[in-house]
Coordinates of C-alpha atoms and ligand atoms in Angstrom, one line a residue:
M1 CA 0.0 0.0 0.0
R2 CA 2.7 2.4 1.0
T3 CA 4.6 1.7 -2.3
V4 CA 1.5 2.5 -4.3
F5 CA 1.1 5.9 -2.6
A6 CA 4.8 6.6 -3.1
V7 CA 4.5 5.8 -6.8
V8 CA 1.4 7.9 -7.2
F9 CA 3.0 10.8 -5.4
F10 CA 6.1 10.5 -7.5
F11 CA 4.1 10.7 -10.7
V12 CA 2.0 13.7 -9.6
Y13 CA 5.2 15.4 -8.4
A14 CA 7.1 14.6 -11.6
H15 CA 4.2 15.9 -13.7
L16 CA 3.9 19.1 -11.8
G17 CA 7.7 19.5 -12.2
T18 CA 7.6 19.3 -16.0
L19 CA 4.5 21.5 -16.2
S20 CA 6.2 24.4 -14.4
L21 CA 9.4 23.8 -16.3
R22 CA 7.4 23.9 -19.5
T23 CA 5.7 27.2 -18.8
L24 CA 9.1 28.8 -17.9
S25 CA 11.1 27.6 -20.9
D26 CA 8.3 27.5 -23.5
D27 CA 7.3 31.1 -23.2
P28 CA 6.8 31.9 -26.9
C29 CA 7.4 35.6 -26.2
D30 CA 10.8 35.0 -24.7
S31 CA 12.8 36.9 -27.4
T32 CA 16.1 35.4 -26.3
K33 CA 14.8 32.0 -27.6
L34 CA 14.0 33.5 -31.0
P35 CA 16.4 34.2 -33.9
D36 CA 17.9 37.6 -34.1
P37 CA 15.5 39.5 -36.4
R38 CA 18.4 41.1 -38.2
K39 CA 19.7 37.7 -39.2
L40 CA 16.5 36.5 -40.8
R41 CA 16.8 35.8 -44.5
S42 CA 14.9 37.8 -47.0
D43 CA 15.3 35.7 -50.1
Q44 CA 13.1 32.9 -48.9
I45 CA 9.9 32.5 -46.9
T46 CA 8.4 30.0 -44.3
V47 CA 4.9 28.6 -44.8
L48 CA 2.8 28.1 -41.7
M49 CA -0.2 26.0 -42.7
N50 CA -3.1 25.2 -40.4
G51 CA -4.2 21.6 -40.3
Y52 CA -7.2 20.3 -38.4
S53 CA -9.3 17.7 -40.2
E54 CA -8.0 14.1 -40.4
S55 CA -10.3 13.4 -43.4
R56 CA -8.6 16.2 -45.3
I57 CA -5.0 14.8 -44.8
P58 CA -4.7 13.7 -48.5
L59 CA -5.5 17.2 -49.7
L60 CA -3.2 18.7 -47.0
R61 CA -0.4 16.6 -48.2
S62 CA -0.8 17.7 -51.8
I63 CA -1.1 21.4 -50.9
A64 CA 1.9 21.1 -48.6
A65 CA 3.9 19.5 -51.4
T66 CA 3.0 22.4 -53.8
Y67 CA 4.3 24.9 -51.3
A68 CA 7.4 22.9 -50.6
A69 CA 8.2 22.8 -54.3
S70 CA 8.0 26.5 -54.7
P71 CA 11.5 28.0 -55.1
P72 CA 11.2 30.8 -52.5
V73 CA 9.9 28.5 -49.8
A74 CA 12.5 27.6 -47.2
A75 CA 10.2 25.4 -45.1
V76 CA 6.6 24.3 -44.7
V77 CA 5.4 23.8 -41.2
I78 CA 2.0 22.4 -40.5
L79 CA 0.4 23.6 -37.3
W80 CA -1.9 20.8 -36.2
G81 CA -4.7 22.3 -34.2
N82 CA -7.0 19.3 -33.6
P83 CA -6.2 18.0 -30.0
S84 CA -8.1 14.7 -30.5
T85 CA -6.0 13.5 -33.5
P86 CA -4.1 10.4 -32.3
T87 CA -0.3 10.9 -32.0
R88 CA 0.1 7.8 -34.1
T89 CA -1.6 9.5 -37.1
L90 CA 0.5 12.6 -36.8
A91 CA 3.7 10.5 -36.4
E92 CA 2.7 8.6 -39.6
L93 CA 2.0 11.9 -41.5
S94 CA 5.2 13.3 -40.3
H95 CA 7.1 10.3 -41.5
N96 CA 5.4 10.4 -44.9
F97 CA 6.6 14.0 -45.3
T98 CA 10.2 13.0 -44.6
I99 CA 10.2 10.3 -47.3
A100 CA 7.9 11.8 -49.9
Y101 CA 9.4 15.0 -51.1
T102 CA 13.1 14.9 -51.4
G103 CA 14.6 17.9 -53.2
A104 CA 11.9 20.3 -52.1
A105 CA 11.8 22.4 -48.9
P106 CA 11.3 20.3 -45.8
I107 CA 7.8 19.8 -44.5
S108 CA 7.3 19.4 -40.7
L109 CA 4.5 19.0 -38.3
V110 CA 3.9 20.8 -35.0
R111 CA 1.0 19.9 -32.7
Q112 CA -0.4 23.1 -31.3
A113 CA -0.1 23.2 -27.5
S114 CA -3.6 24.9 -27.2
D115 CA -6.7 25.1 -29.4
S116 CA -6.7 28.9 -29.2
L117 CA -7.0 30.4 -32.7
N118 CA -4.3 32.9 -31.6
A119 CA -1.8 30.0 -31.6
R120 CA -1.4 30.2 -35.4
F121 CA 0.3 33.5 -35.0
L122 CA 2.7 32.5 -32.2
P123 CA 6.3 33.5 -32.9
R124 CA 8.4 30.3 -33.5
P125 CA 12.1 29.8 -32.9
F126 CA 12.4 27.7 -36.1
I127 CA 11.4 30.6 -38.4
T128 CA 14.6 31.7 -40.1
T129 CA 13.0 33.9 -42.7
R130 CA 11.9 37.6 -42.6
G131 CA 8.5 36.7 -43.9
V132 CA 5.9 34.0 -43.5
I133 CA 3.0 32.7 -45.5
I134 CA 0.0 31.9 -43.3
C135 CA -2.4 29.6 -45.1
D136 CA -5.1 26.9 -44.7
D137 CA -5.0 23.3 -45.5
D138 CA -8.0 23.5 -47.9
V139 CA -6.9 26.2 -50.3
E140 CA -4.9 25.3 -53.3
V141 CA -2.8 28.1 -54.9
D142 CA -0.9 27.6 -58.1
P143 CA 2.9 27.7 -57.9
K144 CA 3.3 30.8 -60.0
S145 CA 0.9 32.8 -57.8
I146 CA 2.8 31.7 -54.6
E147 CA 6.0 33.0 -56.1
F148 CA 4.4 36.2 -57.3
A149 CA 2.7 36.9 -53.9
F150 CA 6.2 36.5 -52.3
R151 CA 7.7 39.0 -54.7
V152 CA 4.9 41.5 -54.2
W153 CA 5.5 41.1 -50.4
A154 CA 9.3 41.5 -50.7
A155 CA 8.7 44.8 -52.4
N156 CA 6.2 45.8 -49.7
P157 CA 7.4 44.1 -46.6
H158 CA 5.6 46.3 -44.1
R159 CA 2.2 45.4 -45.6
L160 CA -0.1 42.5 -45.5
I161 CA -0.4 40.7 -48.8
G162 CA -3.3 38.4 -49.5
L163 CA -5.4 36.6 -52.1
F164 CA -8.8 36.9 -50.5
A165 CA -10.2 40.2 -49.4
R166 CA -13.0 41.6 -47.4
A167 CA -13.9 45.0 -46.1
H168 CA -15.1 46.8 -43.0
D169 CA -17.7 49.5 -43.2
L170 CA -19.8 51.7 -41.0
D171 CA -23.5 51.1 -40.9
L172 CA -24.5 54.7 -40.4
S173 CA -28.2 54.0 -39.5
R174 CA -27.2 51.5 -36.8
R175 CA -24.0 53.2 -36.0
E176 CA -22.0 50.0 -36.0
W177 CA -19.2 48.4 -37.8
I178 CA -20.0 45.8 -40.4
Y179 CA -18.0 43.1 -42.2
T180 CA -18.7 43.0 -45.9
V181 CA -17.5 42.5 -49.5
H182 CA -17.0 45.7 -51.4
P183 CA -16.8 45.7 -55.2
D184 CA -13.9 48.1 -55.4
K185 CA -12.1 48.4 -52.1
Y186 CA -11.0 46.2 -49.3
S187 CA -9.3 46.5 -45.9
I188 CA -9.0 42.9 -44.6
V189 CA -7.2 39.9 -46.2
L190 CA -8.0 36.4 -45.0
T191 CA -5.7 33.7 -43.6
K192 CA -6.7 31.4 -46.4
F193 CA -3.5 32.9 -47.8
M194 CA -1.6 35.9 -46.5
V195 CA 2.1 37.0 -46.5
L196 CA 3.5 39.1 -43.7
K197 CA 6.6 40.0 -41.9
T198 CA 7.7 37.4 -39.2
E199 CA 8.0 40.3 -36.8
Y200 CA 4.2 40.9 -36.9
L201 CA 3.7 37.5 -35.2
Y202 CA 5.6 38.8 -32.2
K203 CA 3.6 42.1 -32.3
Y204 CA 0.3 40.2 -32.4
S205 CA 1.2 37.7 -29.7
C206 CA 3.5 39.5 -27.3
E207 CA 3.1 43.2 -27.6
G208 CA 0.4 45.8 -27.2
G209 CA 0.0 45.5 -23.5
A210 CA -3.3 45.0 -21.7
R211 CA -5.4 46.1 -24.7
M212 CA -4.0 43.6 -27.1
M213 CA -4.3 40.9 -24.4
E214 CA -8.0 41.7 -24.2
A215 CA -8.3 41.7 -28.0
R216 CA -6.7 38.3 -28.1
K217 CA -9.1 37.1 -25.4
A218 CA -12.0 38.4 -27.5
V219 CA -10.7 36.1 -30.3
D220 CA -10.8 33.1 -27.9
M221 CA -14.3 34.1 -26.8
A222 CA -15.6 34.4 -30.4
Q223 CA -13.6 31.4 -31.6
N224 CA -13.2 33.5 -34.7
C225 CA -11.6 36.7 -36.1
E226 CA -7.9 36.2 -35.4
D227 CA -7.4 37.1 -39.0
I228 CA -9.2 40.4 -38.5
L229 CA -7.1 41.2 -35.5
M230 CA -3.9 40.6 -37.4
N231 CA -5.2 43.0 -40.1
F232 CA -5.6 45.6 -37.2
V233 CA -2.1 45.0 -36.0
V234 CA -0.4 45.2 -39.4
A235 CA -2.4 48.2 -40.6
E236 CA -1.5 50.0 -37.4
E237 CA 2.2 49.1 -37.7
G238 CA 2.6 49.9 -41.4
N239 CA 0.0 52.7 -41.4
A240 CA -1.3 51.1 -44.6
G241 CA -4.0 48.8 -45.8
P242 CA -3.4 45.3 -47.2
M243 CA -2.6 44.5 -50.8
L244 CA -4.6 42.1 -52.8
V245 CA -2.8 39.9 -55.3
G246 CA -4.6 38.3 -58.2
A247 CA -3.8 34.5 -58.4
E248 CA -3.9 32.6 -61.6
K249 CA -5.6 29.6 -60.1
V250 CA -7.0 29.1 -56.7
R251 CA -9.3 26.4 -55.5
D252 CA -10.9 26.8 -52.1
W253 CA -12.1 23.4 -50.9
G254 CA -13.5 25.0 -47.7
D255 CA -15.8 27.2 -49.7
G256 CA -19.5 26.2 -49.3
R257 CA -19.8 25.7 -53.0
N258 CA -17.8 22.5 -52.6
D259 CA -20.2 21.2 -49.9
E260 CA -21.1 17.6 -50.8
G261 CA -24.1 15.6 -50.1
L262 CA -26.6 18.4 -50.1
G263 CA -29.1 19.3 -52.8
L264 CA -28.5 22.6 -54.6
K265 CA -31.4 24.3 -53.0
E266 CA -30.8 23.3 -49.4
R267 CA -27.2 24.0 -49.9
E268 CA -27.9 27.6 -50.9
V269 CA -30.5 28.2 -48.2
G270 CA -28.1 26.8 -45.6
L271 CA -25.3 28.8 -47.0
S272 CA -27.0 32.2 -47.1
S273 CA -28.2 32.0 -43.6
R274 CA -24.8 30.7 -42.4
R275 CA -23.2 33.5 -44.4
G276 CA -25.4 36.1 -42.8
E277 CA -24.6 34.8 -39.3
H278 CA -20.9 34.6 -40.2
R279 CA -20.9 38.3 -41.4
K280 CA -22.7 39.4 -38.3
R281 CA -20.3 37.8 -36.0
R282 CA -17.3 39.1 -37.9
G283 CA -18.8 42.6 -37.9
G284 CA -19.2 42.2 -34.1
C285 CA -15.5 41.4 -33.9
I286 CA -14.5 44.6 -35.7
G287 CA -16.7 46.6 -33.3
D288 CA -15.1 44.7 -30.3
F289 CA -11.5 45.4 -31.5
H290 CA -12.3 49.0 -32.2
R291 CA -13.7 49.4 -28.7
I292 CA -10.9 47.4 -26.9
L293 CA -8.0 49.0 -28.8
R294 CA -9.7 52.4 -28.9
R295 CA -8.8 53.0 -32.5
M296 CA -9.7 51.9 -36.0
P297 CA -6.4 51.3 -37.9
L298 CA -8.0 49.4 -40.8
R299 CA -7.2 51.2 -44.1
Y300 CA -8.7 50.6 -47.5
G301 CA -6.8 49.3 -50.5
Y302 CA -8.0 49.5 -54.1
G303 CA -7.3 47.3 -57.1
K304 CA -5.4 44.1 -57.4
V305 CA -1.8 43.4 -58.2
V306 CA -1.6 41.1 -61.2
N307 CA 1.3 39.2 -62.8
S308 CA 1.7 40.2 -66.4
I309 CA 3.2 38.1 -69.1
A310 CA 6.2 40.4 -69.1
E311 CA 6.8 39.3 -65.5
E312 CA 6.5 42.9 -64.4
G313 CA 4.1 43.8 -61.7
L314 CA 1.0 45.3 -63.1
C315 CA -1.7 46.9 -61.0
M316 CA -5.3 47.4 -61.7
K317 CA -6.3 51.0 -61.1
D318 CA -9.6 52.5 -62.1
G319 CA -10.2 49.6 -64.4
K320 CA -6.9 50.2 -66.2
L321 CA -3.6 48.3 -65.9
V322 CA -0.6 50.4 -64.7
F323 CA 2.9 49.5 -63.5
C324 CA 2.8 48.9 -59.8
D325 CA 5.6 51.4 -59.1
Q326 CA 3.2 54.1 -60.3
W327 CA 0.7 52.9 -57.8
P328 CA 0.6 54.0 -54.2
Ligands
NAG401 C1 1.2 7.7 -45.3 O1 1.5 7.1 -46.5 C2 0.9 5.9 -46.8 C3 1.4 5.3 -48.1 O2 1.3 6.2 -49.1 C4 -0.6 6.1 -46.8 O3 -1.3 4.9 -47.0 C5 -1.1 6.7 -45.4 O4 -2.4 7.0 -45.4 C6 -0.3 7.9 -45.1 N1 -0.6 8.4 -43.8 C7 -0.9 9.6 -43.5 C8 -1.3 9.9 -42.1 O5 -0.7 10.5 -44.3

């Protein structure tokens, strides 16, 4: 009997010991554990891809392989956010990555320590590049567009670059912020695919004092809107709105149009009410962040940067194509 107690006590004690050690040494905001920002490389980029659904692993593998084969990509890291996925599955996936894609950038897998949506923006000691691509596991982007988006970002490193845009707006009659799609302007790019300075991960996760802490808490409460908050952070830092890049070919598997097993009609009915609810919640987040941070840094961007045949950046302005260097 005594031995049993001793053993149990030992395990509890040992567990507590590792826990406190972990919290001390795993502080993601401990900048001494992160690479010197001046030594980060600018010629390449790190891809941080969210992974969650086990049934989508085959798609995730193919998307990760596309990123890994892209010349500017230094590494692909999958941030696995589903806490109930068996370790065995992840070990197998990880192993498959090590054997499958020799010659391309390495693909690795990190299990997220928490299910907070903020975790996708944590600064990471393994990021050796000045920029990161944040993306989802169900959005396929063609290789040329990945490279082009990287080049647009490299020329505009203080801005947020994206392939999917939305806008904030003020509903004057209700006096509240709304989340919407605007035909000719945008102020928010989505995490389906965005490129940003690695430094902004630190700003999002570790700076901004009590107000940013409250804003990050609001993300956890809403279980949504971490992308909108990142748009606030970058617009504030760079004092500029995001830039939308036109991709040649994008396939969004998470898009409702790819819903299977539903008739067209019920799909559309379900979608429009879900979309309405989704927009309302996102509008609520914009209002919350404005109230918590006591400012509205979001800025509008206009037009879309497109890749021309001449490999020179062309921008769409007032319906006309102009060289991007003539474009604000
Ligand atoms: C790993 O690769 C094998 C062989 O291609 C495949 O059957 C299996 O489903 C893969 N596992 C994961 C988790 O990707």
